[in-house]
Amino acid sequence: MRKFAVLLYPDFSLQEITCLTSALTVWFGEKIDYIASENKEYLSEDGLRIIPTKTTAEADIADYDCVILPGTINPLPALFDDRLIDFLKGGNNSDIVFAAISSAPILLSKAGILKGKKFTSGFFMQMADSFDFVEKDNFTHKAVVEDGNVITGIGMFFREFAEVVLKRFEYDIGNSFMRDKPEDFTEEELTFYWSEEDYKEFRRELKAYTD
């Protein structure tokens, strides 16, 4: 199995990565490590409380096939978190796939991972003007950009971003990833049944609550 990690930092956006993380875990049975610079509670931009499974000190970036960076409405705490940036720097000149969406590509820029690579981002251009490590000439005004081992995307295109990452790892996601239309389904197709084996498992689990 492949190894995936999601980086956590203040005000990170779950919404921008959950198409990707839910497909990885629920559809394909992958395990994801949630890594932050400190072992403490982090609040998502919508107020959900998340505890990392590992810290940057405990994790080795070389162990991962893919590191996912969600966007954040407040990128400065992560941008000036030396432990987080140093963790990313450990993946320079490697085959690790970095998947960063919305404002997160600026973290890759600071870590040197975007050096010489085309990228896109949802950060405000004045932010790019504020830091000389951002290679603005390589900024590409597209929804999702793939260049070598780096995949970047704009936050509103979270489905397309997830699709590109999943295809990079050759997962079978069909031709209409998370774009099915309700009116295209019959009543029969919208009526769900467990397999006999799964139903027996449910009955066994239910006994623990009813006996």
XYZ file of N, CA and C in Angstrom:
633
model
N 0.830 -1.206 0.000
C 0.000 0.000 0.000
C 0.864 1.255 0.000
N 0.330 2.292 -0.591
C 1.045 3.567 -0.624
C 0.855 4.295 0.703
N 1.730 5.265 0.943
C 1.625 6.035 2.188
C 1.334 7.494 1.855
N 0.300 8.010 2.497
C -0.142 9.378 2.282
C -0.093 10.158 3.588
N 0.189 11.443 3.460
C 0.178 12.330 4.629
C -0.545 13.615 4.260
N -1.239 14.169 5.239
C -1.841 15.496 5.130
C -1.181 16.382 6.168
N -0.748 17.557 5.765
C -0.175 18.494 6.719
C -1.279 19.344 7.337
N -1.141 19.576 8.638
C -2.097 20.414 9.367
C -1.415 21.687 9.840
N -2.175 22.778 9.823
C -1.714 24.068 10.332
C -2.955 24.906 10.616
N -2.824 26.023 11.304
C -4.010 26.798 11.683
C -4.891 27.166 10.487
N -6.201 27.033 10.698
C -7.209 27.470 9.721
C -7.111 26.732 8.394
N -6.678 25.460 8.431
C -6.599 24.691 7.191
C -8.009 24.389 6.676
N -8.114 24.165 5.384
C -9.414 23.934 4.750
C -9.632 22.443 4.514
N -10.545 21.855 5.272
C -10.923 20.468 5.024
C -11.661 20.331 3.694
N -12.518 21.284 3.418
C -13.375 21.210 2.239
C -12.571 21.030 0.954
N -11.381 21.591 0.913
C -10.576 21.534 -0.304
C -9.895 20.184 -0.534
N -9.850 19.354 0.503
C -9.136 18.079 0.345
C -9.989 16.851 0.629
N -11.230 17.016 1.112
C -11.983 15.835 1.530
C -12.444 14.965 0.363
N -12.632 15.526 -0.829
C -12.890 14.651 -1.986
C -11.735 13.680 -2.168
N -10.530 14.189 -1.995
C -9.333 13.364 -2.154
C -9.164 12.395 -1.000
N -9.234 12.890 0.230
C -8.968 12.016 1.380
C -10.051 10.960 1.559
N -11.317 11.309 1.291
C -12.375 10.305 1.437
C -12.252 9.231 0.374
N -11.904 9.613 -0.854
C -11.696 8.603 -1.901
C -10.539 7.675 -1.530
N -9.449 8.256 -1.048
C -8.291 7.438 -0.677
C -8.637 6.435 0.415
N -9.369 6.873 1.433
C -9.624 6.007 2.590
C -10.827 5.097 2.392
N -11.969 5.673 1.981
C -13.208 4.898 1.887
C -13.238 4.042 0.625
N -12.832 4.620 -0.504
C -12.886 3.865 -1.759
C -11.736 2.882 -1.898
N -10.540 3.308 -1.485
C -9.354 2.515 -1.812
C -8.604 1.972 -0.594
N -9.131 2.199 0.598
C -8.588 1.569 1.796
C -7.217 2.052 2.230
N -6.824 3.238 1.790
C -5.522 3.760 2.189
C -5.593 4.392 3.585
N -4.474 4.428 4.255
C -4.368 5.078 5.557
C -3.643 6.400 5.374
N -4.103 7.424 6.077
C -3.494 8.743 5.966
C -2.952 9.170 7.320
N -1.713 9.637 7.342
C -1.158 10.262 8.544
C -1.423 11.764 8.476
N -1.836 12.320 9.605
C -2.065 13.761 9.702
C -0.931 14.354 10.527
N -0.112 15.168 9.889
C 1.157 15.607 10.464
C 1.135 17.106 10.715
N 1.595 17.507 11.888
C 1.702 18.927 12.234
C 2.996 19.150 12.998
N 3.381 20.391 13.145
C 4.642 20.673 13.827
C 4.535 20.478 15.332
N 3.308 20.514 15.870
C 3.113 20.320 17.304
C 2.006 19.316 17.558
N 2.121 18.598 18.661
C 1.076 17.661 19.066
C 0.029 18.427 19.878
N -0.834 19.123 19.161
C -1.866 19.932 19.805
C -3.093 19.967 18.904
N -4.139 20.564 19.415
C -5.371 20.683 18.643
C -5.253 21.793 17.602
N -5.672 21.471 16.379
C -5.709 22.462 15.303
C -7.155 22.677 14.878
N -7.512 23.923 14.635
C -8.853 24.243 14.173
C -8.855 24.425 12.660
N -9.784 23.743 12.002
C -9.958 23.984 10.580
C -10.610 25.347 10.393
N -10.681 25.819 9.162
C -11.263 27.132 8.911
C -12.745 27.179 9.265
N -13.390 25.997 9.306
C -14.791 25.971 9.698
C -14.994 25.522 11.141
N -13.908 25.488 11.931
C -14.018 25.295 13.371
C -13.966 23.875 13.873
N -13.653 22.895 13.011
C -13.513 21.521 13.481
C -12.170 21.341 14.178
N -12.176 20.585 15.253
C -10.968 20.378 16.046
C -10.285 19.081 15.614
N -9.033 19.182 15.247
C -8.279 18.044 14.719
C -6.988 17.874 15.517
N -6.691 16.624 15.875
C -5.431 16.294 16.545
C -4.553 15.528 15.554
N -3.316 15.951 15.334
C -2.451 15.211 14.397
C -2.134 13.813 14.904
N -1.857 12.914 13.977
C -1.434 11.564 14.360
C 0.072 11.490 14.570
N 0.807 12.442 13.976
C 2.254 12.507 14.151
C 2.690 13.964 14.114
N 3.836 14.227 14.703
C 4.456 15.543 14.549
C 5.543 15.451 13.479
N 5.992 16.606 13.031
C 7.068 16.622 12.038
C 8.347 16.006 12.603
N 8.524 16.085 13.916
C 9.709 15.485 14.536
C 9.624 13.961 14.533
N 8.402 13.430 14.575
C 8.213 11.979 14.632
C 8.143 11.342 13.243
N 7.816 12.130 12.246
C 7.617 11.596 10.895
C 8.849 11.820 10.028
N 9.050 10.925 9.096
C 10.115 11.058 8.101
C 9.433 11.244 6.753
N 9.616 12.400 6.145
C 8.918 12.684 4.891
C 9.265 11.678 3.802
N 10.444 11.082 3.889
C 10.867 10.104 2.884
C 10.034 8.830 2.923
N 9.263 8.635 3.988
C 8.420 7.443 4.098
C 7.150 7.546 3.252
N 6.853 8.731 2.742
C 5.559 8.957 2.108
C 5.662 9.014 0.587
N 4.633 8.480 -0.038
C 4.517 8.574 -1.492
C 3.894 9.901 -1.910
N 3.052 10.459 -1.043
C 2.346 11.698 -1.370
C 2.105 12.510 -0.103
N 2.408 13.789 -0.182
C 2.132 14.728 0.914
C 1.117 15.742 0.396
N -0.010 15.832 1.089
C -1.123 16.686 0.684
C -1.154 17.926 1.575
N -1.236 19.084 0.942
C -1.271 20.342 1.687
C -2.588 21.056 1.412
N -3.477 21.143 2.413
C -4.717 21.895 2.223
C -4.442 23.390 2.211
N -5.364 24.130 1.646
C -5.246 25.581 1.715
C -5.539 26.084 3.114
N -5.330 27.366 3.322
C -5.657 28.001 4.585
C -5.954 29.470 4.326
N -6.977 29.986 5.001
C -7.317 31.396 4.837
C -6.323 32.294 5.568
N -5.451 31.663 6.364
C -4.477 32.406 7.152
C -3.109 31.733 7.013
N -2.443 31.902 5.873
C -1.228 31.124 5.592
C 0.014 31.531 6.374
N 0.015 32.701 7.001
C 1.249 33.174 7.629
C 1.740 32.280 8.771
N 0.881 31.770 9.669
C 1.403 30.880 10.713
C 2.155 29.673 10.158
N 1.622 29.059 9.095
C 2.313 27.918 8.495
C 3.568 28.363 7.756
N 3.485 29.495 7.090
C 4.616 29.985 6.298
C 5.825 30.295 7.169
N 5.573 30.716 8.409
C 6.669 31.054 9.314
C 6.866 30.001 10.405
N 6.377 28.813 10.158
C 6.589 27.671 11.047
C 7.817 26.922 10.540
N 8.956 27.166 11.152
C 10.215 26.588 10.656
C 10.200 25.072 10.661
N 9.556 24.476 11.659
C 9.522 23.016 11.716
C 8.751 22.437 10.530
N 7.667 23.083 10.171
C 6.874 22.632 9.034
C 7.633 22.800 7.722
N 8.249 23.964 7.537
C 8.993 24.220 6.303
C 10.201 23.302 6.204
N 10.893 23.082 7.321
C 12.042 22.172 7.299
C 11.609 20.749 6.959
N 10.434 20.349 7.451
C 9.903 19.026 7.117
C 9.704 18.913 5.610
N 9.130 19.935 5.000
C 8.926 19.933 3.551
C 10.252 19.927 2.799
N 11.221 20.687 3.293
C 12.528 20.727 2.640
C 13.164 19.349 2.549
N 12.823 18.488 3.496
C 13.352 17.127 3.469
C 12.912 16.333 2.256
N 11.875 16.829 1.551
C 11.402 16.148 0.357
C 11.948 16.705 -0.937
N 12.847 17.697 -0.834
C 13.472 18.236 -2.038
C 14.275 17.158 -2.757
N 14.264 17.220 -4.078
C 15.029 16.279 -4.916
C 14.635 14.825 -4.660
N 13.333 14.606 -4.414
C 12.826 13.253 -4.190
C 11.705 12.972 -5.185
N 11.194 11.751 -5.135
C 10.070 11.370 -5.998
C 8.731 11.522 -5.295
N 8.729 12.067 -4.092
C 7.478 12.272 -3.369
C 6.570 13.183 -4.189
N 5.296 12.830 -4.276
C 4.324 13.691 -4.937
C 3.787 14.690 -3.917
N 3.939 15.963 -4.219
C 3.391 17.017 -3.363
C 2.124 17.543 -4.032
N 1.025 17.505 -3.295
C -0.264 17.954 -3.815
C -0.747 19.104 -2.937
N -0.694 20.320 -3.474
C -1.011 21.517 -2.690
C -2.106 22.306 -3.382
N -3.092 22.723 -2.602
C -4.239 23.422 -3.170
C -4.430 24.782 -2.504
N -5.048 25.679 -3.234
C -5.393 27.018 -2.750
C -4.130 27.800 -2.389
N -4.023 28.267 -1.149
C -2.857 29.059 -0.751
C -1.633 28.213 -0.447
N -1.804 26.891 -0.317
C -0.711 26.026 0.143
C 0.523 25.997 -0.752
N 0.424 26.228 -2.067
C 1.657 26.222 -2.860
C 2.711 27.209 -2.379
N 2.319 28.266 -1.666
C 3.337 29.199 -1.179
C 4.249 28.526 -0.158
N 3.735 27.515 0.543
C 4.577 26.756 1.476
C 5.615 25.944 0.702
N 5.187 25.373 -0.419
C 6.138 24.636 -1.259
C 7.184 25.570 -1.846
N 6.763 26.789 -2.186
C 7.728 27.767 -2.705
C 8.801 28.058 -1.673
N 8.382 28.298 -0.439
C 9.362 28.627 0.602
C 10.303 27.460 0.878
N 9.785 26.246 0.744
C 10.618 25.054 0.988
C 11.509 24.707 -0.200
N 11.357 25.446 -1.313
C 12.194 25.199 -2.491
C 11.687 24.122 -3.415
N 10.523 23.546 -3.106
C 10.013 22.428 -3.900
C 9.454 22.895 -5.236
N 9.029 24.167 -5.318
C 8.497 24.690 -6.575
C 9.564 25.344 -7.447
N 10.793 25.268 -7.033
C 11.857 25.905 -7.802
C 11.900 25.343 -9.228
N 11.700 26.231 -10.213
C 11.755 25.831 -11.607
C 10.530 25.101 -12.109
N 9.457 25.029 -11.299
C 8.266 24.281 -11.697
C 7.088 25.217 -11.954
N 6.279 24.856 -12.946
C 5.033 25.560 -13.190
C 4.049 25.216 -12.080
N 3.256 26.181 -11.664
C 2.295 25.937 -10.594
C 1.126 26.912 -10.711
N 0.055 26.567 -10.001
C -1.056 27.483 -9.829
C -1.337 27.604 -8.339
N -2.197 28.540 -7.969
C -2.491 28.753 -6.554
C -3.684 29.679 -6.417
N -4.324 29.623 -5.252
C -5.412 30.537 -4.958
C -4.994 31.691 -4.081
N -3.682 31.845 -3.836
C -3.284 32.983 -2.996
C -3.411 34.289 -3.776
N -3.544 35.375 -3.027
C -3.638 36.685 -3.662
C -2.268 37.079 -4.211
N -2.272 37.676 -5.381
C -1.015 37.952 -6.058
C -0.142 38.938 -5.279
N -0.780 39.796 -4.469
C 0.035 40.697 -3.639
C 0.875 39.912 -2.638
N 0.380 38.737 -2.231
C 1.183 37.899 -1.333
C 2.415 37.397 -2.067
N 2.245 36.987 -3.308
C 3.395 36.537 -4.097
C 4.403 37.666 -4.262
N 3.905 38.888 -4.417
C 4.803 40.039 -4.561
C 5.598 40.313 -3.290
N 5.105 39.810 -2.164
C 5.733 40.098 -0.870
C 6.919 39.200 -0.557
N 7.102 38.128 -1.323
C 8.144 37.150 -1.001
C 8.967 36.827 -2.250
N 10.273 36.993 -2.141
C 11.114 36.765 -3.319
C 11.313 35.293 -3.636
N 10.890 34.380 -2.746
C 11.043 32.958 -3.041
C 9.915 32.448 -3.958
N 8.895 33.259 -4.209
C 7.828 32.855 -5.121
C 8.256 33.184 -6.557
N 8.359 32.169 -7.387
C 8.773 32.368 -8.782
C 7.537 32.705 -9.612
N 7.186 33.980 -9.635
C 5.947 34.410 -10.283
C 5.935 34.109 -11.779
N 7.096 34.045 -12.407
C 7.140 33.741 -13.837
C 6.633 32.339 -14.141
N 6.637 31.473 -13.110
C 6.169 30.101 -13.300
C 4.707 29.919 -12.917
N 4.084 31.003 -12.451
C 2.668 30.917 -12.092
C 1.842 30.736 -13.362
N 0.952 29.736 -13.346
C 0.136 29.408 -14.514
C -1.332 29.558 -14.140
N -2.070 30.338 -14.887
C -3.465 30.635 -14.540
C -4.386 29.524 -15.050
N -4.326 28.387 -14.345
C -5.152 27.230 -14.666
C -5.719 26.642 -13.379
N -6.749 25.809 -13.523
C -7.403 25.223 -12.358
C -6.470 24.282 -11.600
N -5.808 23.404 -12.339
C -4.876 22.432 -11.763
C -3.658 22.346 -12.672
N -2.484 22.325 -12.069
C -1.238 22.246 -12.837
C -0.395 21.093 -12.296
N 0.099 20.279 -13.212
C 0.973 19.162 -12.870
C 2.333 19.426 -13.491
N 3.371 19.433 -12.684
C 4.723 19.597 -13.204
C 5.649 18.686 -12.421
N 6.063 17.619 -13.062
C 6.914 16.659 -12.369
C 6.189 16.026 -11.199
N 6.800 16.107 -10.032
C 6.222 15.482 -8.845
C 5.334 16.432 -8.044
N 4.966 17.562 -8.637
C 4.152 18.545 -7.920
C 2.818 18.752 -8.637
N 1.735 18.687 -7.848
C 0.384 18.963 -8.336
C -0.169 20.126 -7.521
N -0.567 21.192 -8.195
C -1.132 22.346 -7.498
C -2.506 22.654 -8.073
N -3.352 23.248 -7.239
C -4.705 23.540 -7.696
C -5.281 24.762 -6.996
N -6.307 25.332 -7.604
C -7.059 26.433 -7.010
C -8.222 25.837 -6.230
N -8.529 26.406 -5.076
C -9.466 25.804 -4.134
C -10.831 25.469 -4.695
N -11.378 26.313 -5.569
C -12.718 26.045 -6.098
C -12.763 24.814 -6.999
N -11.599 24.340 -7.421
C -11.531 23.160 -8.287
C -11.052 21.944 -7.497
N -11.643 21.755 -6.321
C -11.208 20.676 -5.430
C -11.467 19.298 -6.015
N -12.543 19.138 -6.782
C -12.803 17.835 -7.405
C -11.755 17.519 -8.474
N -11.487 18.509 -9.307
C -10.496 18.310 -10.363
C -9.116 18.038 -9.777
N -8.783 18.742 -8.701
C -7.524 18.528 -7.995
C -7.432 17.089 -7.496
N -8.496 16.620 -6.831
C -8.515 15.246 -6.320
C -8.376 14.240 -7.455
N -9.048 14.515 -8.550
C -9.027 13.611 -9.689
C -7.609 13.463 -10.248
N -6.894 14.569 -10.370
C -5.534 14.519 -10.900
C -4.616 13.726 -9.959
N -4.762 13.952 -8.664
C -3.917 13.233 -7.702
C -4.216 11.735 -7.760
N -5.486 11.375 -7.774
C -5.861 9.957 -7.794
C -5.401 9.277 -9.078
N -5.504 9.974 -10.192
C -5.036 9.396 -11.457
C -3.525 9.245 -11.473
N -2.825 10.157 -10.789
C -1.360 10.028 -10.714
C -0.979 8.679 -10.107
N -1.793 8.230 -9.142
C -1.499 6.956 -8.493
C -2.303 5.798 -9.084
N -2.902 6.041 -10.256
C -3.553 5.009 -11.063
C -4.722 4.332 -10.349
N -5.457 5.094 -9.542
C -6.693 4.577 -8.967
C -7.799 4.645 -10.023
N -8.659 3.647 -10.020
C -9.768 3.604 -10.971
C -10.922 4.436 -10.411
N -11.110 5.630 -10.945
C -12.147 6.531 -10.440
C -13.237 6.785 -11.484
N -13.230 6.052 -12.569
C -14.266 6.202 -13.575
C -14.117 7.493 -14.370
N -15.177 7.802 -15.104
C -15.131 8.952 -16.006
C -15.854 10.184 -15.489
N -16.540 10.065 -14.353
C -17.289 11.218 -13.825
C -17.101 11.308 -12.321
N -15.856 11.459 -11.916
C -15.491 11.429 -10.500
C -16.303 12.443 -9.689
N -17.174 11.922 -8.791
C -17.998 12.736 -7.892
C -18.816 13.794 -8.632
N -19.248 13.452 -9.846
C -20.066 14.388 -10.622
C -21.394 13.775 -11.051
N -21.822 12.693 -10.420
C -23.075 12.058 -10.794
C -24.252 13.004 -10.549
N -25.249 12.957 -11.430
C -26.435 13.811 -11.316
C -27.597 12.993 -10.750
N -28.281 13.488 -9.726
C -29.391 12.726 -9.114
C -30.448 12.287 -10.119
N -30.752 13.145 -11.093
C -31.818 12.826 -12.037
C -31.446 11.692 -12.993
N -30.185 11.296 -13.003
C -29.749 10.215 -13.890
C -29.960 8.830 -13.282
N -30.466 8.764 -12.039
C -30.599 7.492 -11.350
C -32.067 7.087 -11.231
N -32.311 5.788 -11.348
C -33.658 5.250 -11.158
C -33.913 4.998 -9.674
N -35.184 4.762 -9.339
C -35.538 4.432 -7.950
C -34.815 3.166 -7.499
N -34.721 2.207 -8.390
C -34.031 0.959 -8.055
C -32.555 1.203 -7.754
N -31.937 2.068 -8.543
C -30.517 2.362 -8.340
C -30.275 3.152 -7.054
N -31.307 3.813 -6.556
C -31.182 4.587 -5.324
C -31.720 3.832 -4.117
N -31.924 2.532 -4.260
C -32.322 1.664 -3.155
C -31.162 0.727 -2.877
N -30.679 0.724 -1.636
C -29.405 0.062 -1.333
C -29.600 -1.142 -0.418
N -28.849 -2.207 -0.707
C -28.875 -3.421 0.090
C -27.445 -3.882 0.359
N -27.239 -4.376 1.586
C -25.975 -5.028 1.888
C -25.899 -6.365 1.156
N -24.684 -6.827 0.965
C -24.519 -8.217 0.550
C -24.892 -9.092 1.745
N -25.151 -10.358 1.495
C -25.530 -11.263 2.584
C -24.442 -11.304 3.649
N -23.189 -11.309 3.225
C -22.076 -11.349 4.183
C -22.019 -10.071 5.019
N -22.174 -8.925 4.379
C -22.136 -7.649 5.116
C -23.326 -7.536 6.067
N -24.478 -8.057 5.648
C -25.652 -7.998 6.517
C -25.446 -8.860 7.756
N -24.841 -10.033 7.569
C -24.548 -10.893 8.729
C -23.588 -10.187 9.677
N -22.607 -9.472 9.130
C -21.668 -8.729 9.959
C -22.387 -7.635 10.739
N -23.317 -6.947 10.081
C -24.111 -5.928 10.764
C -24.913 -6.537 11.908
N -25.513 -7.691 11.671
C -26.304 -8.343 12.720
C -25.428 -8.721 13.911
N -24.193 -9.170 13.631
C -23.279 -9.507 14.719
C -22.919 -8.254 15.519
N -22.674 -7.157 14.829
C -22.339 -5.899 15.507
C -23.530 -5.384 16.311
N -24.715 -5.533 15.753
C -25.921 -5.060 16.436
C -26.151 -5.766 17.768
N -25.787 -7.053 17.842
C -25.981 -7.818 19.067
C -25.266 -7.194 20.253
N -24.111 -6.537 19.986
C -23.365 -5.922 21.073
C -24.162 -4.790 21.732
N -25.124 -4.244 21.009
C -25.931 -3.144 21.536
C -27.268 -3.604 22.085
N -27.735 -4.770 21.650
C -29.094 -5.193 22.017
C -29.123 -6.310 23.028
N -28.035 -7.081 23.182
C -28.042 -8.197 24.130
C -27.921 -7.704 25.569
